[in-house]
Tab-separated table of C-alpha atoms in Angstrom:
chain	number	residue	atom	x	y	z
A	1	UNK	CA	-11.596	4.795	0.016
A	2	UNK	CA	-8.883	2.779	1.718
A	3	UNK	CA	-5.199	2.108	1.192
A	4	UNK	CA	-2.268	0.637	3.110
A	5	UNK	CA	-2.446	-1.464	6.285
A	6	UNK	CA	0.750	-0.905	8.330
A	7	UNK	CA	2.202	2.386	9.549
A	8	UNK	CA	5.794	1.193	9.127
A	9	UNK	CA	5.348	-0.092	5.561
A	10	UNK	CA	4.991	1.589	2.186
A	11	UNK	CA	1.391	0.930	0.983
A	12	UNK	CA	1.099	-1.859	-1.570
A	13	UNK	CA	-2.395	-1.017	-2.782
A	14	UNK	CA	-5.389	1.277	-2.440
A	15	UNK	CA	-8.986	1.068	-3.615
A	16	UNK	CA	-11.999	3.321	-3.950
A	17	UNK	CA	-15.664	2.819	-4.733
A	18	UNK	CA	-16.677	5.531	-7.191
A	19	UNK	CA	-20.100	6.555	-8.460
A	20	UNK	CA	-20.188	7.941	-11.988
A	21	UNK	CA	-22.532	8.363	-14.941
A	22	UNK	CA	-20.360	6.496	-17.453
A	23	UNK	CA	-18.289	3.604	-16.074
A	24	UNK	CA	-16.708	2.937	-19.496
A	25	UNK	CA	-14.996	6.333	-19.426
A	26	UNK	CA	-13.611	5.515	-15.982
A	27	UNK	CA	-12.307	2.126	-17.142
A	28	UNK	CA	-10.616	3.775	-20.146
A	29	UNK	CA	-9.013	6.379	-17.860
A	30	UNK	CA	-7.648	3.636	-15.583
A	31	UNK	CA	-5.960	1.930	-18.538
A	32	UNK	CA	-4.483	5.252	-19.641
A	33	UNK	CA	-3.059	6.008	-16.207
A	34	UNK	CA	-1.671	2.513	-15.789
A	35	UNK	CA	0.507	3.140	-18.837
A	36	UNK	CA	1.515	6.577	-17.530
A	37	UNK	CA	2.525	5.191	-14.136
A	38	UNK	CA	4.379	2.236	-15.687
A	39	UNK	CA	6.436	4.710	-17.718
A	40	UNK	CA	7.061	7.015	-14.754
A	41	UNK	CA	8.093	4.256	-12.320
A	42	UNK	CA	9.957	2.017	-14.773
A	43	UNK	CA	12.963	0.458	-13.089
A	44	UNK	CA	11.642	1.124	-9.585
A	45	UNK	CA	8.154	-0.430	-9.673
A	46	UNK	CA	7.677	-2.615	-12.729
A	47	UNK	CA	4.323	-4.135	-11.771
A	48	UNK	CA	2.110	-1.084	-11.327
A	49	UNK	CA	-1.576	-1.877	-11.817
A	50	UNK	CA	-4.483	0.520	-12.136
A	51	UNK	CA	-7.702	-1.460	-12.482
A	52	UNK	CA	-11.274	-0.197	-12.786
A	53	UNK	CA	-14.266	-2.464	-13.150
A	54	UNK	CA	-18.011	-2.234	-12.717
A	55	UNK	CA	-19.305	-3.034	-9.228
A	56	UNK	CA	-22.591	-4.630	-8.185
A	57	UNK	CA	-22.346	-3.116	-4.712
A	58	UNK	CA	-25.444	-1.252	-3.540
A	59	UNK	CA	-24.338	2.299	-2.694
A	60	UNK	CA	-26.533	4.102	-0.161
A	61	UNK	CA	-24.135	6.782	1.145
A	62	UNK	CA	-21.437	8.834	-0.570
A	63	UNK	CA	-18.965	11.522	0.470
A	64	UNK	CA	-20.032	15.097	0.136
A	65	UNK	CA	-18.114	17.126	-2.436
A	66	UNK	CA	-16.419	19.005	0.420
A	67	UNK	CA	-15.239	15.786	2.094
A	68	UNK	CA	-14.052	14.353	-1.209
A	69	UNK	CA	-12.053	17.471	-2.033
A	70	UNK	CA	-10.505	17.652	1.449
A	71	UNK	CA	-9.422	14.003	1.220
A	72	UNK	CA	-7.880	14.372	-2.239
A	73	UNK	CA	-6.194	17.651	-1.295
A	74	UNK	CA	-4.732	16.047	1.830
A	75	UNK	CA	-3.299	13.101	-0.117
A	76	UNK	CA	-1.833	15.466	-2.699
A	77	UNK	CA	-0.064	17.844	-0.283
A	78	UNK	CA	1.017	15.609	2.619
A	79	UNK	CA	4.774	14.966	2.252
A	80	UNK	CA	5.802	11.373	1.576
A	81	UNK	CA	9.313	9.954	1.240
A	82	UNK	CA	12.739	11.485	1.874
A	83	UNK	CA	12.655	14.834	3.690
A	84	UNK	CA	16.342	15.393	4.438
A	85	UNK	CA	19.651	13.641	3.781
A	86	UNK	CA	22.304	13.199	6.474
A	87	UNK	CA	24.980	15.888	6.688
A	88	UNK	CA	27.342	13.501	8.525
A	89	UNK	CA	27.009	10.279	6.502
A	90	UNK	CA	27.048	10.728	2.685
A	91	UNK	CA	24.187	8.972	0.919
A	92	UNK	CA	22.249	8.237	4.130
A	93	UNK	CA	18.658	9.373	4.537
A	94	UNK	CA	18.371	11.283	7.808
A	95	UNK	CA	14.639	12.056	7.888
A	96	UNK	CA	11.639	10.669	6.030
A	97	UNK	CA	7.910	10.307	6.395
A	98	UNK	CA	5.487	7.687	5.137
A	99	UNK	CA	1.880	8.316	4.146
A	100	UNK	CA	1.037	4.775	5.220
A	101	UNK	CA	-2.729	4.325	5.655
A	102	UNK	CA	-5.854	6.118	4.452
A	103	UNK	CA	-9.264	4.778	5.412
A	104	UNK	CA	-12.830	6.019	5.259
A	105	UNK	CA	-14.813	4.627	8.188
A	106	UNK	CA	-18.409	5.759	8.585
A	107	UNK	CA	-18.392	9.537	8.966
A	108	UNK	CA	-14.627	9.724	9.521
A	109	UNK	CA	-11.608	9.725	7.219
A	110	UNK	CA	-8.311	8.822	8.904
A	111	UNK	CA	-4.760	9.189	7.583
A	112	UNK	CA	-1.892	7.449	9.408
A	113	UNK	CA	1.730	8.470	8.913
A	114	UNK	CA	5.091	7.339	10.266
A	115	UNK	CA	8.052	9.704	10.657
A	116	UNK	CA	11.665	8.505	11.012
A	117	UNK	CA	14.845	10.428	11.758
A	118	UNK	CA	18.200	9.966	13.437
A	119	UNK	CA	17.624	13.457	14.884
A	120	UNK	CA	14.851	13.700	17.456
A	121	UNK	CA	14.526	17.492	17.072
A	122	UNK	CA	14.189	17.303	13.289
A	123	UNK	CA	11.621	14.516	13.618
A	124	UNK	CA	9.581	16.698	15.992
A	125	UNK	CA	9.873	19.633	13.575
A	126	UNK	CA	8.472	17.394	10.835
A	127	UNK	CA	5.594	16.330	13.103
A	128	UNK	CA	4.848	20.009	13.815
A	129	UNK	CA	4.833	20.686	10.075
A	130	UNK	CA	2.284	17.901	9.492
A	131	UNK	CA	0.151	19.223	12.367
A	132	UNK	CA	0.120	22.692	10.816
A	133	UNK	CA	-0.811	21.206	7.450
A	134	UNK	CA	-3.653	19.209	9.018
A	135	UNK	CA	-5.028	22.381	10.587
A	136	UNK	CA	-4.951	24.202	7.240
A	137	UNK	CA	-6.736	21.332	5.478
A	138	UNK	CA	-9.318	20.985	8.253
A	139	UNK	CA	-8.235	17.643	9.741
A	140	UNK	CA	-7.893	16.863	13.457
A	141	UNK	CA	-4.336	15.808	14.369
A	142	UNK	CA	-2.911	13.550	17.061
A	143	UNK	CA	0.496	11.953	17.536
A	144	UNK	CA	1.649	8.826	19.347
A	145	UNK	CA	5.000	7.697	20.740
A	146	UNK	CA	7.503	6.785	18.039
A	147	UNK	CA	11.088	5.622	17.758
A	148	UNK	CA	13.553	8.105	19.312
A	149	UNK	CA	16.397	9.282	17.089
A	150	UNK	CA	19.591	7.205	17.209
A	151	UNK	CA	22.794	8.884	16.055
A	152	UNK	CA	25.575	6.659	14.595
A	153	UNK	CA	28.641	6.339	16.862
A	154	UNK	CA	31.708	5.217	14.910
A	155	UNK	CA	33.846	5.418	18.098
A	156	UNK	CA	31.683	2.900	19.981
A	157	UNK	CA	33.672	0.267	21.913
A	158	UNK	CA	30.867	-2.204	21.283
A	159	UNK	CA	31.180	-1.593	17.546
A	160	UNK	CA	34.946	-2.158	17.664
A	161	UNK	CA	34.450	-5.480	19.485
A	162	UNK	CA	31.813	-6.509	16.936
A	163	UNK	CA	34.135	-5.741	14.000
A	164	UNK	CA	36.841	-7.960	15.537
A	165	UNK	CA	34.413	-10.770	16.361
A	166	UNK	CA	32.972	-10.728	12.853
A	167	UNK	CA	36.368	-11.023	11.177
A	168	UNK	CA	37.513	-13.795	13.532
A	169	UNK	CA	34.285	-15.768	13.033
A	170	UNK	CA	33.652	-15.356	9.310
A	171	UNK	CA	37.163	-14.659	8.049
A	172	UNK	CA	36.617	-11.335	6.312
A	173	UNK	CA	36.031	-7.677	7.127
A	174	UNK	CA	32.524	-6.496	7.944
A	175	UNK	CA	31.082	-3.476	6.153
A	176	UNK	CA	29.894	-1.075	8.836
A	177	UNK	CA	27.115	1.238	7.698
A	178	UNK	CA	24.224	3.311	8.964
A	179	UNK	CA	20.682	2.702	7.707
A	180	UNK	CA	17.479	4.699	7.803
A	181	UNK	CA	14.949	2.770	9.878
A	182	UNK	CA	13.093	2.687	13.170
A	183	UNK	CA	14.613	0.217	15.633
A	184	UNK	CA	14.032	-0.856	19.226
A	185	UNK	CA	17.637	0.183	19.983
A	186	UNK	CA	16.546	3.815	19.923
A	187	UNK	CA	13.777	3.163	22.452
A	188	UNK	CA	16.141	1.379	24.872
A	189	UNK	CA	18.957	3.922	24.510
A	190	UNK	CA	16.487	6.711	25.227
A	191	UNK	CA	15.866	5.127	28.661
A	192	UNK	CA	19.567	4.589	29.377
A	193	UNK	CA	21.608	7.642	28.280
A	194	UNK	CA	25.175	6.744	27.316
A	195	UNK	CA	24.353	3.164	26.395
A	196	UNK	CA	26.030	1.862	23.235
A	197	UNK	CA	24.145	-0.195	20.661
A	198	UNK	CA	24.646	-1.815	17.290
A	199	UNK	CA	22.165	-3.593	15.058
A	200	UNK	CA	22.955	-6.686	13.004
A	201	UNK	CA	21.184	-9.742	11.704
A	202	UNK	CA	20.790	-12.291	8.925
A	203	UNK	CA	20.064	-11.400	5.318
A	204	UNK	CA	16.425	-10.424	4.725
A	205	UNK	CA	14.734	-9.554	1.439
A	206	UNK	CA	11.338	-7.982	0.754
A	207	UNK	CA	11.039	-6.823	4.371
A	208	UNK	CA	7.563	-5.729	5.558
A	209	UNK	CA	5.871	-7.341	2.563
A	210	UNK	CA	4.210	-10.683	1.762
A	211	UNK	CA	7.383	-11.496	-0.222
A	212	UNK	CA	9.663	-11.258	2.835
A	213	UNK	CA	12.287	-14.026	2.945
A	214	UNK	CA	15.332	-14.892	5.066
A	215	UNK	CA	18.626	-16.444	4.000
A	216	UNK	CA	18.826	-19.531	6.251
A	217	UNK	CA	22.600	-19.906	5.864
A	218	UNK	CA	23.156	-16.347	7.062
A	219	UNK	CA	21.271	-17.189	10.292
A	220	UNK	CA	23.955	-19.763	11.109
A	221	UNK	CA	26.724	-17.259	10.351
A	222	UNK	CA	25.265	-14.563	12.583
A	223	UNK	CA	24.604	-17.034	15.384
A	224	UNK	CA	28.310	-17.923	15.457
A	225	UNK	CA	29.218	-14.224	15.275
A	226	UNK	CA	26.939	-13.358	18.202
A	227	UNK	CA	28.454	-16.095	20.370
A	228	UNK	CA	31.962	-14.791	19.668
A	229	UNK	CA	30.919	-11.196	20.370
A	230	UNK	CA	29.398	-12.200	23.722
A	231	UNK	CA	32.579	-14.098	24.574
A	232	UNK	CA	34.663	-10.980	23.873
A	233	UNK	CA	32.398	-8.764	25.941
A	234	UNK	CA	32.559	-11.185	28.872
């Protein structure tokens, strides 16, 4: 079994090699569930595919029933998606987690997740929750360094200068907003308490996917904006 390939991206696909007595029943079930998932995710994911086909692969080792059940139980109960909405900014996700990668490698099954939050304490509480869940399921758990929380600061002097520079460069007001993402700004600000930061950039679509594209014209606009902002700060 394997699925996903990047911790900071929603998995695009997953696959499993299954051994069964009647492959036709499995193929029929896949077609049935494709229709179910297409109905459930209509409007959000319109290209859901569930495909089962006979394999010529020579299978010499399989999971034990215990390992199979522990893997499926883990995937079913591990939280995935929005955990908590912001109390300060209406409509903004504050905390989320991503069940990003599952892979069976030899005698080990590994599950990688990525947690994000503008609140460092809430992110750590979520990590503790996942650790407790792993212990109950019977998985070993380890955590690595992530992106520190970064709280929005609407009173930032840097933000005020950026708003002015944007209007003077492009001729219209900028829409200031907070987004839910992991950014390098949080890592740098964690090392320099009190530092102000903003994040901006050209128009991107399909980010973290093979369909990712950039609006070339917007690169030119933001280049001019950045030059004006630097001039103001000087």
